[in-house]
PDB file of N, CA and C in Angstrom:
ATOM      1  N   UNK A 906      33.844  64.075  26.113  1.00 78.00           N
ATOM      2  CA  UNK A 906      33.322  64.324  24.779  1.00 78.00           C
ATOM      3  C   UNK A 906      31.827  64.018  24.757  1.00 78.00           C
ATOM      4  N   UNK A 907      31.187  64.739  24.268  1.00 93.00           N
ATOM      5  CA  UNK A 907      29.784  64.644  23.879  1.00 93.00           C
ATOM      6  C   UNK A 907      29.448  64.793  22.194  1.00 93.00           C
ATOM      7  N   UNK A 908      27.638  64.902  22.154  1.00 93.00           N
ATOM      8  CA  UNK A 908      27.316  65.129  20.745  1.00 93.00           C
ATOM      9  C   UNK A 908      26.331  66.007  21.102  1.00 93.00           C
ATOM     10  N   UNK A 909      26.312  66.795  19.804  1.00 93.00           N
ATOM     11  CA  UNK A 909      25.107  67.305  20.023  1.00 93.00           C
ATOM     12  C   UNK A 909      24.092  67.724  18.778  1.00 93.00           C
ATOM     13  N   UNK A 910      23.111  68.106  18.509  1.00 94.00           N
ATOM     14  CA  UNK A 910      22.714  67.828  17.189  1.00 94.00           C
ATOM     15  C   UNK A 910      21.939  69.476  16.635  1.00 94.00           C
ATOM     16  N   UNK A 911      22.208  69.310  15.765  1.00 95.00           N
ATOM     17  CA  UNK A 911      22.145  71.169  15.308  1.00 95.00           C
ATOM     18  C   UNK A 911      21.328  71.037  14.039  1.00 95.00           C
ATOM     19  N   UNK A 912      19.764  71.457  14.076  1.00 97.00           N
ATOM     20  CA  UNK A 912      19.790  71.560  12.174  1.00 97.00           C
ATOM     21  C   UNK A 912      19.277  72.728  11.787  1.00 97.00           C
ATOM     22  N   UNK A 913      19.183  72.954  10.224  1.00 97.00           N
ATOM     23  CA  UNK A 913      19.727  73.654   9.790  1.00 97.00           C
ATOM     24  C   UNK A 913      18.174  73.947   8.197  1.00 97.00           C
ATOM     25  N   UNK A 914      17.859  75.090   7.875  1.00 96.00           N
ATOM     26  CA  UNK A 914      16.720  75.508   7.032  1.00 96.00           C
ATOM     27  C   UNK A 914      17.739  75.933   6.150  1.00 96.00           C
ATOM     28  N   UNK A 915      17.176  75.435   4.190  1.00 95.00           N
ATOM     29  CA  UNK A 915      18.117  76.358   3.605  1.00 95.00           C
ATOM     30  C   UNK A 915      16.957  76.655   2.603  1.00 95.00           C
ATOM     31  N   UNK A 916      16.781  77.902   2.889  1.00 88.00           N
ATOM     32  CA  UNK A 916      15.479  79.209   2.510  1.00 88.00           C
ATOM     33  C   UNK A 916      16.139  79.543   1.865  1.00 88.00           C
ATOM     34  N   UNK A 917      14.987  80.501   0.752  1.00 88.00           N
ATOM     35  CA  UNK A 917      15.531  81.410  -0.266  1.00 88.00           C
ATOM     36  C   UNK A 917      15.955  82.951   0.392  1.00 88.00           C
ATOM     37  N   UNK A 918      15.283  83.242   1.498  1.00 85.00           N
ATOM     38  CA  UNK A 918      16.136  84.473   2.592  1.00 85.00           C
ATOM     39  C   UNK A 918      17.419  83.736   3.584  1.00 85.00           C
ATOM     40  N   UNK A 919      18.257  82.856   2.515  1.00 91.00           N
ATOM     41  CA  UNK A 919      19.142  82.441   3.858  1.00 91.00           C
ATOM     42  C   UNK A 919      19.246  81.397   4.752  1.00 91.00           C
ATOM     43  N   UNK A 920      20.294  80.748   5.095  1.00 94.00           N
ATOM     44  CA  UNK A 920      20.300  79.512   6.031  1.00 94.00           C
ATOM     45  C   UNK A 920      20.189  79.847   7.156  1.00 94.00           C
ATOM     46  N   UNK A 921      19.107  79.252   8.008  1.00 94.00           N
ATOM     47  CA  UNK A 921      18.236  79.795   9.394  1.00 94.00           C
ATOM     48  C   UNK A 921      18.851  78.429  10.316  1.00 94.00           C
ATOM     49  N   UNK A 922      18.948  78.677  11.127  1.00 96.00           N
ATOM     50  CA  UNK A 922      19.299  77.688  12.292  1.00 96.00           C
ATOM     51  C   UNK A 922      18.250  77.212  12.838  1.00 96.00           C
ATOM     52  N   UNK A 923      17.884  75.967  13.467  1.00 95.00           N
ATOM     53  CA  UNK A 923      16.298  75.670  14.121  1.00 95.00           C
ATOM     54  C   UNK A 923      16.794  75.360  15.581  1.00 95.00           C
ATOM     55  N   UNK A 924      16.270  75.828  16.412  1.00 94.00           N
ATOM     56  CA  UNK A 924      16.312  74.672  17.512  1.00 94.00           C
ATOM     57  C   UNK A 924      15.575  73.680  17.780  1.00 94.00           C
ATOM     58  N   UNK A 925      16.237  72.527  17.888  1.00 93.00           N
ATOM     59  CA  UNK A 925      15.834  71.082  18.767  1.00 93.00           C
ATOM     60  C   UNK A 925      15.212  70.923  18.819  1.00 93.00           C
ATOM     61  N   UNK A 926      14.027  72.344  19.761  1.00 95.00           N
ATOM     62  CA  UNK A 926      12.550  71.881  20.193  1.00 95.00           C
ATOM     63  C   UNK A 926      11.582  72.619  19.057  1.00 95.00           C
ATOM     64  N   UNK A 927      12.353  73.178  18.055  1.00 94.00           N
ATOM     65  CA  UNK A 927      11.390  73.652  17.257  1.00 94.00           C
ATOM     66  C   UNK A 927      11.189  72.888  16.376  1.00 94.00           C
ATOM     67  N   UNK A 928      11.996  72.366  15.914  1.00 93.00           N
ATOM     68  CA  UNK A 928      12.149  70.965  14.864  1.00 93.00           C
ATOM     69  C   UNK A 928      10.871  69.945  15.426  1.00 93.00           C
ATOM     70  N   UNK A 929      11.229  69.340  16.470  1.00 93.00           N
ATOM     71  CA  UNK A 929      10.291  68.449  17.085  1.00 93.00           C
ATOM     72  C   UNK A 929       9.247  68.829  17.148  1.00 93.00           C
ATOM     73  N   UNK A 930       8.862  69.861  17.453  1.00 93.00           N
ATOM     74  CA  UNK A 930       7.547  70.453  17.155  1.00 93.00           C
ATOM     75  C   UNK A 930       7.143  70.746  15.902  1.00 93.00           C
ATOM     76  N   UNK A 931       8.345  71.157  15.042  1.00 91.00           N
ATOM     77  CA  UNK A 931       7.159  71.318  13.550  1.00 91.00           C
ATOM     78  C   UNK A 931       6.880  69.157  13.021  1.00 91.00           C
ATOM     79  N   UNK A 932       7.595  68.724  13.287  1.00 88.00           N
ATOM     80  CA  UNK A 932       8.034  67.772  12.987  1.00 88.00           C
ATOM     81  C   UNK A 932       5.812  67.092  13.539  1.00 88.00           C
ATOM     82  N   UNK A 933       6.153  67.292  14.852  1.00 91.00           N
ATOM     83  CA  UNK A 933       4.787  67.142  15.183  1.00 91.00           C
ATOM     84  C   UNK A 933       3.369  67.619  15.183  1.00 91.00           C
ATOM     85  N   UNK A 934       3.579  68.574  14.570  1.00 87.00           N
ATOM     86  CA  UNK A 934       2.939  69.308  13.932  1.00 87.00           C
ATOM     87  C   UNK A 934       2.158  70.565  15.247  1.00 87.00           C
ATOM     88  N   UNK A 935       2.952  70.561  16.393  1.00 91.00           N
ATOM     89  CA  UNK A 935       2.541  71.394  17.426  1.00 91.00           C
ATOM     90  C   UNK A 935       3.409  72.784  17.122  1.00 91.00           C
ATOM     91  N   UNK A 936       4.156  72.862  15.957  1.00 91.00           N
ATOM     92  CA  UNK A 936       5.028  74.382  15.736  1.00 91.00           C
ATOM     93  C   UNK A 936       4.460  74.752  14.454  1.00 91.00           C
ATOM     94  N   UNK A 937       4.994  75.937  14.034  1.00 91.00           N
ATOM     95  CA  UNK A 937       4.656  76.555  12.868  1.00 91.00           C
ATOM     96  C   UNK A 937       5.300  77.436  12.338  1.00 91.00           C
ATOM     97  N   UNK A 938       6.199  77.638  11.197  1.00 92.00           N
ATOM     98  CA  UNK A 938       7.176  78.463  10.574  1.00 92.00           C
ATOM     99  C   UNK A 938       6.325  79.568   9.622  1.00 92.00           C
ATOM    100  N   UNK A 939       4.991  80.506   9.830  1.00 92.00           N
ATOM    101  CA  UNK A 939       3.700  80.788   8.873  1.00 92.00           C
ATOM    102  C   UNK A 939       5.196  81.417   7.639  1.00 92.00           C
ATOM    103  N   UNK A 940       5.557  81.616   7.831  1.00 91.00           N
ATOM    104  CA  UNK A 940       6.501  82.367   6.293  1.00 91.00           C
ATOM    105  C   UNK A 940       7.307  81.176   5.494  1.00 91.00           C
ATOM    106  N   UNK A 941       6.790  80.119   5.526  1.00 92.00           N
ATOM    107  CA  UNK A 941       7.192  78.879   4.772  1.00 92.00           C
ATOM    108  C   UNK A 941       5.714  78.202   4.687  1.00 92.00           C
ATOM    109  N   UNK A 942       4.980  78.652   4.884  1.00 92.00           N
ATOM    110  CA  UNK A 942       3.454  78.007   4.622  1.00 92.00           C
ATOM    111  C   UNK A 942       2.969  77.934   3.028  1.00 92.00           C
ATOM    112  N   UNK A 943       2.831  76.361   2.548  1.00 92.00           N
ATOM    113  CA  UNK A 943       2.663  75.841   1.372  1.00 92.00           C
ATOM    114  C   UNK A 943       3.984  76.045   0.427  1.00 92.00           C
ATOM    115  N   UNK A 944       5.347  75.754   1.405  1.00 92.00           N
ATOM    116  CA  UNK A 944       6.482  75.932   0.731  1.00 92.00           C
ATOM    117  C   UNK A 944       6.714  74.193   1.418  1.00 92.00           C
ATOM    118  N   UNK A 945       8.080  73.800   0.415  1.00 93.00           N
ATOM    119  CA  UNK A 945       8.617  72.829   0.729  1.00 93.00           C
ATOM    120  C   UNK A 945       9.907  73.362   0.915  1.00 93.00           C
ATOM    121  N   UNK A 946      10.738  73.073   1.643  1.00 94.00           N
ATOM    122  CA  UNK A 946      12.081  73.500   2.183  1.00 94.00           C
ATOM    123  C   UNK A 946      12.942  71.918   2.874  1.00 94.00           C
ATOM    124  N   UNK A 947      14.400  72.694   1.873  1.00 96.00           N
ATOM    125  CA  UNK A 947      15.595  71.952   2.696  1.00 96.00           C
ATOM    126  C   UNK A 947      15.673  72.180   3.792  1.00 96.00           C
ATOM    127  N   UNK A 948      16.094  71.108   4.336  1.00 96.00           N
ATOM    128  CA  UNK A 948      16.520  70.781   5.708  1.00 96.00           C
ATOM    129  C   UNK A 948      17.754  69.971   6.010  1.00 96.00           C
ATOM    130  N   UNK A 949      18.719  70.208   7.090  1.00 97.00           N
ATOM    131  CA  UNK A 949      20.224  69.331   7.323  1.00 97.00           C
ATOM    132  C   UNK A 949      20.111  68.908   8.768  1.00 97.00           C
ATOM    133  N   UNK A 950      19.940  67.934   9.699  1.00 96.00           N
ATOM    134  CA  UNK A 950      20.801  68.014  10.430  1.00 96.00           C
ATOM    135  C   UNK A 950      21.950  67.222  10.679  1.00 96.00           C
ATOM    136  N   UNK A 951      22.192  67.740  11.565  1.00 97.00           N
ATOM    137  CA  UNK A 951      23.852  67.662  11.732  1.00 97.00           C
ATOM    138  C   UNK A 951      24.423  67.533  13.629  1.00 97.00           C
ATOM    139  N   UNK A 952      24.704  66.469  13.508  1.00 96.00           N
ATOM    140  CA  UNK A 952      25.457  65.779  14.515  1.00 96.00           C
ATOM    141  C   UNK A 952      27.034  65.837  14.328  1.00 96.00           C
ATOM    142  N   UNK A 953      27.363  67.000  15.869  1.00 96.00           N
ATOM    143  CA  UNK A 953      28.634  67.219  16.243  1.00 96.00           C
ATOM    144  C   UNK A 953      29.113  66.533  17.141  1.00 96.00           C
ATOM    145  N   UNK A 954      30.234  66.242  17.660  1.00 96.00           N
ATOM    146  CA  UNK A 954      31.265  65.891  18.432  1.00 96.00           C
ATOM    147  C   UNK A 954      31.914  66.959  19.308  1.00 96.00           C
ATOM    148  N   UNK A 955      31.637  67.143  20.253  1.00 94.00           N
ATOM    149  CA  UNK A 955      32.163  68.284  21.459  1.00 94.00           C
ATOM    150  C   UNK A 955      33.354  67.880  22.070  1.00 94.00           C
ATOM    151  N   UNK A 956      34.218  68.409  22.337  1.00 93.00           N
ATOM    152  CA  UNK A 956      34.701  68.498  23.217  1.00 93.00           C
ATOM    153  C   UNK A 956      35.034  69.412  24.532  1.00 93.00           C
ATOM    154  N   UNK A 957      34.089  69.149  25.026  1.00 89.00           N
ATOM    155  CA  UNK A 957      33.641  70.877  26.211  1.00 89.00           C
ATOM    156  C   UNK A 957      32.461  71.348  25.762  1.00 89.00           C
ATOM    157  N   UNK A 958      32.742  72.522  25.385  1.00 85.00           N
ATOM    158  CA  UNK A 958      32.169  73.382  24.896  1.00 85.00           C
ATOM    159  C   UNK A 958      32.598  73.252  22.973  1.00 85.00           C
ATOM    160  N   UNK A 959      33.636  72.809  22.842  1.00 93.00           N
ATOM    161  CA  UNK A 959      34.738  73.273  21.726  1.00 93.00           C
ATOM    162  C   UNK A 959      33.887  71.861  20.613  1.00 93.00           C
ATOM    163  N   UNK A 960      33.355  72.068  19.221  1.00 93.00           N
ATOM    164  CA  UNK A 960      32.978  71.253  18.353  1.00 93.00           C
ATOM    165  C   UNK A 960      34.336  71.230  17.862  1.00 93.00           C
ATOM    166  N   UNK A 961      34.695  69.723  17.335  1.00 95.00           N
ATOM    167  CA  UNK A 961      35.669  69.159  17.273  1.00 95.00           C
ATOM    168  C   UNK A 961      35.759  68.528  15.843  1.00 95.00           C
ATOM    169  N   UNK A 962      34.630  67.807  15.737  1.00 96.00           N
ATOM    170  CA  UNK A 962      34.136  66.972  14.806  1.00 96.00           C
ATOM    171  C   UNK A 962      32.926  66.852  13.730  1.00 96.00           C
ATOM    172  N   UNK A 963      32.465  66.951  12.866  1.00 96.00           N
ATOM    173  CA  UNK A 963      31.241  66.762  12.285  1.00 96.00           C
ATOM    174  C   UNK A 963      31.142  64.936  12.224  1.00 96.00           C
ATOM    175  N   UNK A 964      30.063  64.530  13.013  1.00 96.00           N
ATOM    176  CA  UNK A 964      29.617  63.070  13.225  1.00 96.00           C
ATOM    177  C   UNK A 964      29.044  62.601  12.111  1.00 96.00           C
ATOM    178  N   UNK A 965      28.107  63.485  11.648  1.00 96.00           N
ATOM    179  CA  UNK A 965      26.999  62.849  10.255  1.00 96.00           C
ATOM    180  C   UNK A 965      26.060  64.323  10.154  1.00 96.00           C
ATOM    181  N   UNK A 966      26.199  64.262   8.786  1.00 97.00           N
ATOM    182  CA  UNK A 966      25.179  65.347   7.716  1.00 97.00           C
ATOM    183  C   UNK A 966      24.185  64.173   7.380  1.00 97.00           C
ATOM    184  N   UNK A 967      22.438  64.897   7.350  1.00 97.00           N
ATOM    185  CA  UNK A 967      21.969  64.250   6.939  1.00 97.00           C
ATOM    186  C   UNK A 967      20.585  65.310   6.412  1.00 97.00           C
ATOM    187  N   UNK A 968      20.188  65.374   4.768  1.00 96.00           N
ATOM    188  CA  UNK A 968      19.488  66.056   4.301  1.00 96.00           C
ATOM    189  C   UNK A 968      17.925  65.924   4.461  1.00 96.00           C
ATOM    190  N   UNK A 969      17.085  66.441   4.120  1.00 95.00           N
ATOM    191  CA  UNK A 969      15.433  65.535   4.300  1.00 95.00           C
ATOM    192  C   UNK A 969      14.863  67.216   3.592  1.00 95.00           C
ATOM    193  N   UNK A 970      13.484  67.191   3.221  1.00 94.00           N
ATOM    194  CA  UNK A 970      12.712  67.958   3.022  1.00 94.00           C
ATOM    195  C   UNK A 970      12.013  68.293   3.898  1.00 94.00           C
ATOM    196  N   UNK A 971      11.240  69.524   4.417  1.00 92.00           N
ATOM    197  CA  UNK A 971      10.012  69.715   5.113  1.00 92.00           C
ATOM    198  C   UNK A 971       9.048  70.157   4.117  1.00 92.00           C
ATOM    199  N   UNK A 972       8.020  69.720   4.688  1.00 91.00           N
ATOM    200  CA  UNK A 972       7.086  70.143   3.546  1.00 91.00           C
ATOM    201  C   UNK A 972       5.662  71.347   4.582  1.00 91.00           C
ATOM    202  N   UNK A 973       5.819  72.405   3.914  1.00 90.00           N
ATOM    203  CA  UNK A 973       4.953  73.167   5.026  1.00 90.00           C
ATOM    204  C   UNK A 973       3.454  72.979   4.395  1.00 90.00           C
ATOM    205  N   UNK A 974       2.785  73.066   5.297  1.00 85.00           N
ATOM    206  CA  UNK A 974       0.554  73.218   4.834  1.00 85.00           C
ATOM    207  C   UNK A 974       0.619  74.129   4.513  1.00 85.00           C
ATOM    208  N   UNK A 975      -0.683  74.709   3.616  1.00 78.00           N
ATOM    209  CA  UNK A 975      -1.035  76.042   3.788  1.00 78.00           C
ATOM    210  C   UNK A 975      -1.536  77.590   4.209  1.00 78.00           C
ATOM    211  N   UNK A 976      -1.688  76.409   5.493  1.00 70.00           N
ATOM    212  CA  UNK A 976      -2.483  77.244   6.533  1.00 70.00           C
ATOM    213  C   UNK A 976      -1.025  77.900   7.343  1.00 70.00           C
ATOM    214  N   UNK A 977      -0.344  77.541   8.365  1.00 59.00           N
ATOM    215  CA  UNK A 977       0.346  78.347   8.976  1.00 59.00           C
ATOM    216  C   UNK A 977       1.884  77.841   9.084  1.00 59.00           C
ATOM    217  N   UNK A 978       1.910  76.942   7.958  1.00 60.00           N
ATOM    218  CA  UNK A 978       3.283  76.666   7.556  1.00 60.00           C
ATOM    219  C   UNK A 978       3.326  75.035   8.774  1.00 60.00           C
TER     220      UNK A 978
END
């Protein structure tokens, strides 16, 4: 069994999936979402429980805001 951690954008076009390293990067400000620029947006992630390949479990939901600049999000 493993974990693994998945989060999650909830936009007015729709709930977008992020990856890992994109998160960490907007997070650090080395990424950029420009079509959320001078928007604030929900955010989830979410820690699963694997088994294999096979998610088994939801571990912990946890909500936060991003807040984008105006320059390139």
């Amino acid at each position: 069994m493993g974990l693994c951690i998945r989060f999650y954008l909830f936009a007015e076009d729709g709930l977008q999936s992020i990856s890992q390293r994109v998160m960490i990067g907007l997070v650090r400000g080395k990424d950029a979402m420009p079509q959320y620029a001078g928007t604030k947006q929900k955010v989830a992630d979410v820690i699963i429980e694997n088994e294999g390949k096979r998610p088994i479990r939801i571990e912990r939901v946890q909500g936060s805001f991003l807040t984008f600049d105006g320059k390139s999000g």
